[in-house]
XYZ file of N, CA and C in Angstrom:
459
model
N -73.671 79.445 -48.952
C -73.407 78.340 -48.007
C -74.285 77.119 -48.288
N -75.403 77.313 -49.019
C -76.231 76.180 -49.407
C -75.776 75.615 -50.746
N -75.670 74.269 -50.775
C -75.410 73.600 -52.022
C -76.713 73.555 -52.825
N -76.625 73.608 -54.129
C -77.749 73.480 -55.064
C -78.865 74.447 -54.724
N -78.604 75.739 -54.583
C -79.621 76.720 -54.178
C -80.768 76.883 -55.132
N -80.567 76.549 -56.391
C -81.632 76.671 -57.368
C -82.323 75.352 -57.695
N -82.007 74.295 -56.950
C -82.593 72.980 -57.130
C -82.399 72.399 -58.513
N -81.284 72.745 -59.078
C -80.997 72.298 -60.489
C -80.413 70.888 -60.527
N -79.647 70.498 -59.500
C -79.034 69.165 -59.427
C -79.974 68.146 -58.800
N -80.169 67.022 -59.470
C -81.059 66.024 -58.923
C -80.626 64.664 -59.436
N -79.863 63.926 -58.613
C -79.407 62.591 -59.023
C -80.575 61.629 -59.129
N -81.624 61.839 -58.313
C -82.865 61.065 -58.355
C -84.012 61.888 -58.836
N -84.890 61.335 -59.624
C -86.039 62.148 -60.144
C -86.801 62.809 -59.032
N -87.122 64.108 -59.179
C -87.929 64.865 -58.205
C -87.347 65.009 -56.846
N -86.041 64.803 -56.699
C -85.424 64.945 -55.404
C -84.162 65.804 -55.569
N -84.176 67.090 -55.186
C -82.972 67.898 -55.377
C -81.830 67.437 -54.447
N -80.645 67.350 -55.025
C -79.468 66.939 -54.253
C -79.321 67.829 -53.001
N -78.910 67.244 -51.887
C -78.601 67.890 -50.615
C -79.801 68.364 -49.807
N -81.011 68.087 -50.240
C -82.216 68.504 -49.538
C -83.037 67.341 -49.048
N -83.721 67.593 -47.934
C -84.752 66.665 -47.453
C -86.056 67.436 -47.465
N -87.119 66.683 -47.692
C -88.452 67.344 -47.726
C -89.551 66.360 -47.497
N -90.752 66.901 -47.220
C -91.862 66.062 -46.921
C -92.565 65.603 -48.227
N -93.633 64.746 -48.051
C -94.233 64.115 -49.216
C -94.828 65.054 -50.245
N -95.191 66.265 -49.847
C -95.890 67.146 -50.808
C -94.945 67.922 -51.757
N -93.675 67.621 -51.665
C -92.687 68.373 -52.470
C -92.173 67.614 -53.656
N -91.874 68.361 -54.718
C -91.305 67.740 -55.925
C -90.621 68.888 -56.702
N -89.900 68.504 -57.745
C -89.284 69.510 -58.610
C -90.247 69.847 -59.724
N -90.133 71.115 -60.166
C -91.015 71.631 -61.277
C -90.149 72.318 -62.329
N -90.321 71.946 -63.566
C -89.515 72.531 -64.640
C -90.328 73.498 -65.475
N -91.494 73.896 -65.026
C -92.272 74.885 -65.812
C -92.440 76.203 -65.114
N -92.116 76.304 -63.802
C -92.370 77.553 -63.071
C -91.130 78.205 -62.485
N -89.923 77.796 -62.902
C -88.697 78.254 -62.291
C -88.530 79.764 -62.347
N -88.009 80.353 -61.279
C -87.673 81.771 -61.297
C -86.344 81.973 -62.030
N -85.355 81.121 -61.707
C -84.094 81.169 -62.402
C -83.656 79.748 -62.725
N -82.847 79.596 -63.729
C -82.447 78.237 -64.187
C -83.625 77.535 -64.802
N -83.622 76.221 -64.675
C -84.616 75.424 -65.358
C -85.583 74.713 -64.360
N -85.262 74.773 -63.077
C -86.026 74.024 -62.088
C -86.268 74.784 -60.815
N -87.419 74.546 -60.198
C -87.661 75.134 -58.866
C -88.338 74.011 -58.068
N -88.535 74.296 -56.788
C -89.216 73.310 -55.903
C -90.668 73.658 -55.817
N -91.482 72.661 -55.915
C -92.931 72.798 -55.840
C -93.434 72.121 -54.563
N -94.188 72.850 -53.759
C -94.675 72.298 -52.524
C -96.235 72.311 -52.586
N -96.850 71.144 -52.619
C -98.313 71.045 -52.512
C -98.721 70.885 -51.075
N -99.390 71.852 -50.554
C -99.818 71.761 -49.136
C -101.305 71.491 -48.996
N -101.620 71.011 -47.815
C -103.012 70.636 -47.537
C -103.249 70.598 -46.049
N -103.695 69.448 -45.528
C -104.014 69.330 -44.140
C -102.828 69.203 -43.200
N -101.649 68.921 -43.720
C -100.475 68.842 -42.858
C -99.363 69.765 -43.316
N -98.479 70.088 -42.419
C -97.383 70.971 -42.809
C -96.451 70.307 -43.788
N -95.857 71.067 -44.667
C -94.878 70.575 -45.630
C -93.608 71.423 -45.430
N -92.423 70.776 -45.677
C -91.183 71.571 -45.518
C -90.082 70.932 -46.381
N -89.148 71.852 -46.672
C -87.932 71.479 -47.424
C -86.789 72.100 -46.630
N -85.689 71.350 -46.489
C -84.541 71.888 -45.694
C -83.234 71.148 -46.080
N -82.143 71.879 -45.760
C -80.819 71.313 -46.000
C -79.957 71.581 -44.763
N -79.080 70.653 -44.450
C -78.177 70.812 -43.373
C -77.183 71.921 -43.675
N -76.984 72.862 -42.707
C -76.042 73.954 -42.899
C -75.628 74.467 -41.520
N -74.436 74.112 -41.124
C -73.926 74.496 -39.808
C -72.501 74.959 -39.927
N -72.312 76.266 -40.214
C -70.886 76.716 -40.299
C -70.197 76.666 -38.972
N -68.857 76.432 -39.026
C -68.069 76.468 -37.815
C -67.906 77.961 -37.376
N -68.337 78.271 -36.131
C -68.311 79.617 -35.656
C -67.581 79.730 -34.324
N -66.850 80.814 -34.107
C -66.214 81.023 -32.805
C -67.036 82.004 -31.946
N -67.979 82.712 -32.557
C -68.874 83.574 -31.787
C -70.221 83.638 -32.449
N -71.232 84.078 -31.756
C -72.565 84.280 -32.373
C -72.432 85.201 -33.573
N -73.074 84.758 -34.661
C -72.934 85.437 -35.926
C -74.260 85.619 -36.626
N -74.504 86.760 -37.153
C -75.753 87.032 -37.942
C -75.685 86.381 -39.323
N -76.794 85.749 -39.662
C -76.963 85.179 -41.020
C -78.289 85.526 -41.585
N -78.358 85.471 -42.887
C -79.650 85.780 -43.574
C -80.037 84.574 -44.448
N -81.295 84.146 -44.344
C -81.849 83.127 -45.202
C -82.871 83.762 -46.107
N -82.684 83.557 -47.424
C -83.580 84.189 -48.388
C -83.954 83.181 -49.475
N -85.101 83.466 -50.113
C -85.527 82.633 -51.231
C -86.552 83.424 -52.066
N -86.583 83.117 -53.316
C -87.676 83.626 -54.179
C -88.802 82.661 -54.055
N -89.980 83.205 -53.815
C -91.146 82.305 -53.598
C -92.397 82.969 -54.194
N -93.330 82.094 -54.487
C -94.675 82.551 -54.947
C -95.648 81.406 -54.661
N -96.929 81.679 -54.730
C -97.983 80.645 -54.506
C -98.971 80.716 -55.700
N -99.814 79.739 -55.705
C -100.814 79.678 -56.758
C -101.999 80.611 -56.460
N -102.040 81.185 -55.279
C -103.025 82.175 -54.943
C -102.440 83.111 -53.890
N -102.972 84.311 -53.795
C -102.533 85.287 -52.801
C -102.897 84.830 -51.419
N -102.111 85.222 -50.431
C -102.444 85.032 -49.040
C -101.916 83.754 -48.393
N -101.177 82.951 -49.115
C -100.609 81.696 -48.552
C -99.477 82.084 -47.596
N -99.475 81.494 -46.413
C -98.453 81.834 -45.416
C -97.359 80.734 -45.348
N -96.103 81.186 -45.309
C -94.982 80.248 -45.107
C -94.061 80.848 -44.034
N -93.064 80.025 -43.624
C -92.048 80.504 -42.673
C -90.705 79.903 -43.112
N -89.660 80.648 -42.792
C -88.371 80.027 -42.928
C -88.076 79.153 -41.757
N -87.200 78.191 -41.887
C -86.843 77.241 -40.821
C -85.368 77.371 -40.458
N -85.100 77.165 -39.183
C -83.729 77.008 -38.738
C -83.867 76.157 -37.480
N -83.526 74.866 -37.588
C -83.797 73.907 -36.508
C -82.827 72.746 -36.565
N -83.000 71.847 -35.640
C -82.251 70.602 -35.589
C -82.317 69.975 -34.250
N -82.038 68.699 -34.229
C -82.000 67.985 -32.960
C -80.846 68.563 -32.166
N -81.111 68.859 -30.903
C -80.169 69.438 -29.949
C -79.772 70.864 -30.312
N -80.509 71.522 -31.137
C -80.339 72.990 -31.427
C -81.182 73.603 -30.317
N -80.619 74.508 -29.447
C -81.293 74.985 -28.270
C -82.580 75.813 -28.576
N -82.602 76.520 -29.660
C -83.789 77.253 -30.040
C -83.742 77.499 -31.555
N -84.914 77.707 -32.169
C -84.919 77.936 -33.627
C -83.969 79.137 -33.976
N -83.279 79.008 -35.062
C -82.470 80.134 -35.569
C -83.169 81.030 -36.600
N -84.211 80.462 -37.194
C -85.064 81.238 -38.126
C -86.492 80.712 -37.935
N -87.446 81.448 -38.459
C -88.878 81.034 -38.417
C -89.681 81.799 -37.424
N -89.281 83.007 -37.107
C -89.992 83.820 -36.161
C -91.059 84.723 -36.756
N -91.156 84.770 -38.055
C -92.201 85.621 -38.639
C -92.871 84.901 -39.795
N -94.173 85.177 -39.910
C -94.972 84.620 -41.026
C -94.678 85.472 -42.262
N -94.617 84.826 -43.422
C -94.431 85.450 -44.684
C -95.650 85.173 -45.503
N -96.275 86.198 -46.053
C -97.511 86.022 -46.853
C -97.118 86.210 -48.325
N -97.363 85.123 -49.109
C -96.978 85.102 -50.497
C -98.054 85.654 -51.377
N -97.660 86.028 -52.541
C -98.577 86.440 -53.649
C -98.347 85.448 -54.817
N -99.000 85.715 -55.929
C -98.822 84.868 -57.085
C -97.612 85.279 -57.943
N -96.933 86.326 -57.555
C -95.736 86.840 -58.270
C -94.465 86.420 -57.522
N -93.462 86.087 -58.311
C -92.158 85.768 -57.687
C -91.659 87.006 -56.961
N -91.189 86.798 -55.750
C -90.616 87.868 -54.972
C -89.576 87.219 -54.013
N -88.528 87.980 -53.730
C -87.505 87.511 -52.776
C -87.931 87.921 -51.358
N -87.948 86.902 -50.508
C -88.278 87.067 -49.086
C -87.014 86.689 -48.321
N -86.885 87.278 -47.138
C -85.699 86.945 -46.312
C -85.964 87.187 -44.803
N -85.112 86.568 -44.021
C -85.194 86.746 -42.568
C -83.772 86.641 -42.048
N -83.431 87.563 -41.098
C -82.183 87.508 -40.426
C -82.286 86.692 -39.156
N -81.189 86.002 -38.802
C -81.176 85.208 -37.575
C -79.739 85.146 -37.024
N -79.590 84.579 -35.927
C -78.237 84.440 -35.293
C -77.945 82.966 -35.045
N -76.764 82.576 -35.519
C -76.238 81.218 -35.222
C -75.230 81.336 -34.143
N -75.244 80.341 -33.264
C -74.325 80.304 -32.140
C -73.231 79.309 -32.376
N -72.081 79.487 -31.685
C -70.996 78.479 -31.877
C -71.468 77.114 -31.345
N -70.940 76.085 -31.974
C -71.213 74.753 -31.492
C -72.513 74.120 -31.939
N -73.155 74.688 -32.933
C -74.409 74.062 -33.444
C -74.087 72.704 -34.013
N -74.968 71.711 -33.821
C -74.664 70.383 -34.351
C -74.629 70.412 -35.892
N -73.941 69.479 -36.514
C -73.770 69.468 -37.919
C -75.093 69.291 -38.642
N -76.119 68.863 -37.984
C -77.440 68.585 -38.578
C -78.380 69.814 -38.455
N -77.813 70.959 -37.963
C -78.632 72.184 -37.983
C -79.041 72.391 -39.424
N -80.335 72.650 -39.641
C -80.851 72.736 -41.015
C -81.600 74.060 -41.201
N -81.635 74.528 -42.422
C -82.393 75.712 -42.783
C -83.266 75.400 -44.019
N -84.413 76.047 -44.118
C -85.299 75.813 -45.251
C -86.573 76.585 -45.138
N -87.663 76.020 -45.693
C -88.962 76.651 -45.812
C -90.036 75.712 -45.274
N -91.000 76.223 -44.512
C -92.067 75.525 -43.993
C -93.415 76.109 -44.460
N -94.304 75.279 -44.956
C -95.687 75.685 -45.265
C -96.564 75.103 -44.163
N -97.117 75.966 -43.296
C -97.950 75.455 -42.209
C -99.166 74.643 -42.729
N -99.732 73.787 -41.835
C -100.894 72.933 -42.187
C -102.143 73.730 -42.487
N -103.085 73.061 -43.091
C -104.439 73.564 -43.361
C -104.458 74.765 -44.312
N -103.628 74.697 -45.350
C -103.646 75.632 -46.464
C -103.615 74.849 -47.727
N -104.644 74.822 -48.425
C -104.701 74.125 -49.712
C -104.152 75.088 -50.757
N -102.835 74.822 -51.104
C -102.143 75.727 -51.969
C -100.938 75.026 -52.583
N -100.379 75.654 -53.619
C -99.111 75.222 -54.179
C -98.132 76.351 -54.010
N -96.983 76.082 -53.429
C -95.922 77.047 -53.214
C -94.753 76.696 -54.074
N -94.133 77.679 -54.709
C -92.924 77.470 -55.495
C -91.760 78.180 -54.809
N -90.607 77.519 -54.699
C -89.423 78.057 -54.050
C -88.272 77.938 -55.028
N -87.427 78.956 -55.110
C -86.284 78.905 -55.964
C -85.204 79.842 -55.459
N -83.991 79.683 -55.887
C -82.918 80.598 -55.542
C -82.809 80.847 -54.100
N -82.707 79.784 -53.278
C -82.580 79.940 -51.828
C -81.090 80.227 -51.498
N -80.905 81.173 -50.626
C -79.535 81.583 -50.278
C -79.394 81.737 -48.771
N -78.277 81.313 -48.241
C -77.953 81.405 -46.796
C -76.548 82.031 -46.652
N -76.475 83.158 -46.012
C -75.212 83.890 -46.001
C -74.991 84.671 -44.724
N -73.768 85.032 -44.419
C -73.480 85.892 -43.291
C -74.022 87.335 -43.552
N -74.497 87.949 -42.477
C -74.949 89.295 -42.605
C -76.306 89.557 -41.987
N -76.837 90.732 -42.164
C -78.163 91.111 -41.608
C -79.166 91.412 -42.720
N -78.721 91.465 -43.978
C -79.646 91.610 -45.079
C -79.041 90.866 -46.302
N -79.908 90.426 -47.203
C -79.365 89.584 -48.292
C -78.560 90.426 -49.317
N -77.635 89.726 -49.927
C -76.921 90.312 -51.050
C -77.563 89.745 -52.313
N -77.084 90.178 -53.482
C -77.657 89.658 -54.721
C -77.470 88.178 -54.789
N -78.484 87.496 -55.356
C -78.450 86.040 -55.437
C -77.281 85.587 -56.288
N -76.499 84.690 -55.792
C -75.324 84.169 -56.492
C -75.329 82.674 -56.434
N -75.778 81.994 -57.521
C -75.853 80.538 -57.468
C -74.455 79.908 -57.403
């Protein structure tokens, strides 16, 4: 359901198509998990995030899974998935902290989307403030279900 899940398409330098992100984010062509590019997030005193609008038309509350391959430049860096948007009644993802290591690993979280979410409901990754670290994100996937299926770009 996410366009450009491997961050390979970029009409503008260092800006993956279909995504919004904060100042500490850029594309990286040396650390990719799959393909040739991944997203690099340099965090420090403020939170950093990357996200894309994704609001499927639903007739009833439906389970979805948000997953991504991630790693950090040091063990112990904490991130969260995001599910948010203006006029979204409550977050759809982001209820648990994820502790990264220096090795690529797939992380995921299940959430529930409700009917009538605004078109600007967005999903992504948040690196909380006050962590001096570099986080790499690749192969992000958003799909129906309660657990992730094999990554399919």
